[in-house]
Coordinates of C-alpha atoms in Angstrom, one line a residue:
M1 CA 4.1 -91.1 34.8
I2 CA 1.7 -90.2 31.9
D3 CA -0.4 -88.0 34.2
R4 CA 2.8 -86.1 35.3
K5 CA 3.8 -85.6 31.6
K6 CA 0.2 -84.3 30.9
K7 CA 0.5 -81.9 33.8
L8 CA 3.9 -80.6 32.6
L9 CA 2.6 -80.2 29.1
L10 CA -0.5 -78.3 30.4
I11 CA 1.7 -76.0 32.5
Q12 CA 4.0 -75.4 29.6
L13 CA 1.1 -74.6 27.2
T14 CA -0.4 -72.3 29.9
L15 CA 2.9 -70.4 30.4
F16 CA 3.4 -70.2 26.6
T17 CA -0.1 -68.8 26.1
L18 CA 0.4 -66.3 28.9
G19 CA 3.7 -65.2 27.4
V20 CA 2.1 -64.7 23.9
I21 CA -0.8 -62.7 25.5
I22 CA 1.7 -60.5 27.4
I23 CA 3.8 -59.8 24.3
I24 CA 0.7 -59.0 22.2
Y25 CA -0.7 -56.7 24.9
T26 CA 2.7 -54.9 25.4
Y27 CA 3.1 -54.4 21.6
F28 CA -0.4 -53.0 21.0
D29 CA -0.2 -50.8 24.1
K30 CA 3.2 -49.4 23.0
K31 CA 1.8 -48.9 19.4
Q32 CA -1.2 -47.0 20.8
S33 CA 1.0 -44.8 23.0
E34 CA 3.3 -44.0 20.1
E35 CA 0.3 -43.1 18.0
Q36 CA -0.9 -40.8 20.8
I37 CA 2.5 -39.1 21.0
I38 CA 2.7 -38.2 17.3
S39 CA -1.0 -37.4 16.8
P40 CA -1.7 -34.0 15.3
E41 CA -3.6 -32.9 18.3
N42 CA -0.7 -33.7 20.6
Q43 CA 1.7 -32.0 18.3
R44 CA -0.4 -28.8 18.4
N45 CA -0.5 -29.0 22.2
I46 CA 3.3 -29.4 22.4
I47 CA 3.9 -26.6 19.9
S48 CA 1.6 -24.2 21.8
K49 CA 3.4 -25.1 25.1
L50 CA 6.7 -24.3 23.4
N51 CA 5.3 -21.0 22.1
V52 CA 6.0 -22.0 18.5
E53 CA 3.7 -22.1 15.5
E54 CA 4.3 -23.7 12.1
N55 CA 4.5 -21.5 9.1
S56 CA 5.4 -22.0 5.4
E57 CA 8.5 -19.8 5.8
G58 CA 9.6 -21.3 9.2
D59 CA 8.6 -21.7 12.8
I60 CA 7.1 -18.7 14.6
F61 CA 8.4 -17.9 18.0
Y62 CA 7.0 -15.2 20.4
N63 CA 8.8 -13.0 22.9
I64 CA 12.3 -14.1 22.1
K65 CA 15.5 -12.8 23.6
Y66 CA 19.1 -13.0 22.5
S67 CA 22.0 -11.7 24.6
G68 CA 25.7 -11.8 24.2
I69 CA 28.9 -9.8 23.7
D70 CA 29.9 -8.3 20.4
L71 CA 33.4 -8.4 19.0
A72 CA 34.1 -5.0 20.6
G73 CA 33.4 -6.4 24.0
N74 CA 30.1 -4.7 24.5
R75 CA 27.1 -6.5 26.0
Y76 CA 23.8 -6.5 24.1
I77 CA 20.3 -7.7 24.6
L78 CA 18.0 -8.2 21.6
T79 CA 14.3 -8.8 22.1
S80 CA 11.5 -9.4 19.6
K81 CA 7.7 -9.9 20.1
E82 CA 7.6 -12.2 17.1
A83 CA 10.2 -14.1 15.2
I84 CA 10.3 -16.5 12.2
N85 CA 13.3 -18.7 11.6
N86 CA 14.5 -18.9 8.0
K87 CA 14.2 -22.5 6.6
S88 CA 16.5 -21.8 3.7
N89 CA 19.1 -20.1 6.0
P90 CA 19.0 -21.3 9.6
D91 CA 21.4 -18.5 10.7
L92 CA 18.8 -15.8 9.9
V93 CA 15.8 -14.9 12.1
N94 CA 13.2 -12.5 10.8
M95 CA 11.7 -10.4 13.6
K96 CA 8.8 -8.0 14.3
F97 CA 8.7 -5.3 17.0
V98 CA 12.4 -5.4 17.7
E99 CA 14.4 -3.8 20.5
V100 CA 18.2 -4.0 21.1
N101 CA 20.2 -2.4 23.9
F102 CA 24.0 -2.1 23.6
Y103 CA 25.7 -1.6 27.0
F104 CA 29.1 0.0 26.4
K105 CA 32.2 -0.2 28.6
D106 CA 32.0 3.4 29.7
E107 CA 28.5 2.6 31.2
T108 CA 26.6 4.4 28.4
F109 CA 24.0 2.6 26.3
L110 CA 22.4 2.7 22.9
K111 CA 18.8 1.6 22.3
V112 CA 17.5 0.8 18.8
I113 CA 13.9 -0.1 18.2
S114 CA 12.1 -0.9 14.9
D115 CA 9.0 -2.5 13.5
E116 CA 10.9 -5.2 11.6
G117 CA 14.4 -6.7 11.7
V118 CA 16.7 -9.6 10.8
Y119 CA 19.2 -11.2 13.2
N120 CA 22.1 -13.4 12.1
N121 CA 22.7 -15.7 15.1
K122 CA 26.0 -16.8 13.6
T123 CA 27.7 -13.4 12.7
L124 CA 25.6 -11.4 15.3
D125 CA 24.8 -8.9 12.5
M126 CA 21.4 -7.1 12.8
I127 CA 19.2 -5.3 10.3
F128 CA 16.4 -2.9 11.5
E129 CA 13.7 -1.7 9.2
K130 CA 10.5 0.5 9.3
N131 CA 10.2 3.2 12.0
V132 CA 13.8 2.9 13.2
N133 CA 14.3 4.9 16.4
A134 CA 17.6 5.1 18.3
F135 CA 18.4 6.7 21.6
Y136 CA 21.9 7.5 22.9
E137 CA 22.9 10.0 25.7
G138 CA 19.9 12.3 25.2
T139 CA 20.1 12.2 21.4
E140 CA 17.2 10.7 19.4
L141 CA 17.6 9.4 15.9
Y142 CA 14.8 8.5 13.4
A143 CA 15.2 6.6 10.1
D144 CA 13.8 3.9 7.8
K145 CA 16.7 1.5 8.0
A146 CA 19.8 0.6 10.1
N147 CA 22.4 -2.1 9.8
Y148 CA 24.6 -3.3 12.6
S149 CA 27.9 -5.0 11.6
N150 CA 29.4 -7.0 14.4
L151 CA 32.7 -7.5 12.4
K152 CA 33.1 -3.8 11.7
S153 CA 31.5 -2.7 14.9
F154 CA 29.5 -0.1 13.0
L155 CA 25.8 0.9 13.1
T156 CA 24.9 2.3 9.6
V157 CA 21.7 4.4 9.5
T158 CA 20.1 5.3 6.2
D159 CA 16.9 6.6 4.5
N160 CA 15.2 9.7 5.9
V161 CA 17.6 10.2 8.7
I162 CA 16.7 12.7 11.3
V163 CA 18.7 13.5 14.5
V164 CA 17.2 15.4 17.4
D165 CA 19.6 16.7 20.0
Q166 CA 19.7 19.5 22.6
K167 CA 22.5 21.1 20.6
G168 CA 20.4 21.0 17.4
N169 CA 18.7 18.9 14.8
L170 CA 19.9 17.6 11.4
T171 CA 18.8 15.6 8.5
A172 CA 21.2 13.5 6.4
D173 CA 21.3 10.6 3.9
K174 CA 23.5 8.4 6.0
L175 CA 25.0 8.2 9.5
L176 CA 27.8 5.9 10.6
F177 CA 28.1 5.2 14.3
D178 CA 31.4 3.7 15.2
I179 CA 30.6 1.6 18.3
K180 CA 34.3 1.1 19.3
K181 CA 35.1 4.8 19.1
Q182 CA 31.6 5.9 19.9
S183 CA 31.9 8.5 17.1
L184 CA 29.4 9.6 14.5
N185 CA 30.1 10.4 10.8
I186 CA 27.4 12.2 8.7
I187 CA 27.2 11.6 4.9
S188 CA 25.2 13.3 2.2
F189 CA 24.9 11.9 -1.3
N190 CA 25.1 13.7 -4.7
N191 CA 26.7 16.8 -3.1
N192 CA 23.5 17.5 -1.2
K193 CA 23.9 19.7 1.8
I194 CA 23.3 18.4 5.3
N195 CA 20.4 20.3 6.8
A196 CA 21.2 21.2 10.4
K197 CA 19.7 23.6 13.0
I198 CA 22.2 24.2 15.8
N199 CA 21.5 25.7 19.1
L200 CA 24.5 27.9 20.0
Q201 CA 23.3 28.8 23.5

């Protein structure tokens, strides 16, 4: 009877010891794997695979693309070679080397490209700056700045505006392109004249 109790006690101690060893091994193995997951080297690898870099202003993304439909029902595709999200305002994305194509219901399209831009992914508004070029139905436009308002369905082009067209060329202070009506208004400040060369042939 005593031998049987000793055997049971020995088996219980052995099972208990094995249980403790398994728990300790599992805990330390899990801790090591967690440390590996959050190690800086692994973070850099994950970030590089996601094509994202850390920056003091925000995260940097490469070759991004936004597409959607504006309030006027026109489809657009916005691309950028480099973009930084804004930590203070998550709705804003600062972009470099920007291109947007608006596809209108009448099957025409407007292309706008610029060196820099800002996209509001909530309101869908866009700002284009530095070397702004726009192309619409054979007409080319050059300026320093352009603003697209989704709510008003307007593209406002300002600063050193030059329009090149087969019918003639003009320079102005400001152009308003109504995307709904697909009409163009030309504005000059301080009673300055609009400089235009028109081909009457």
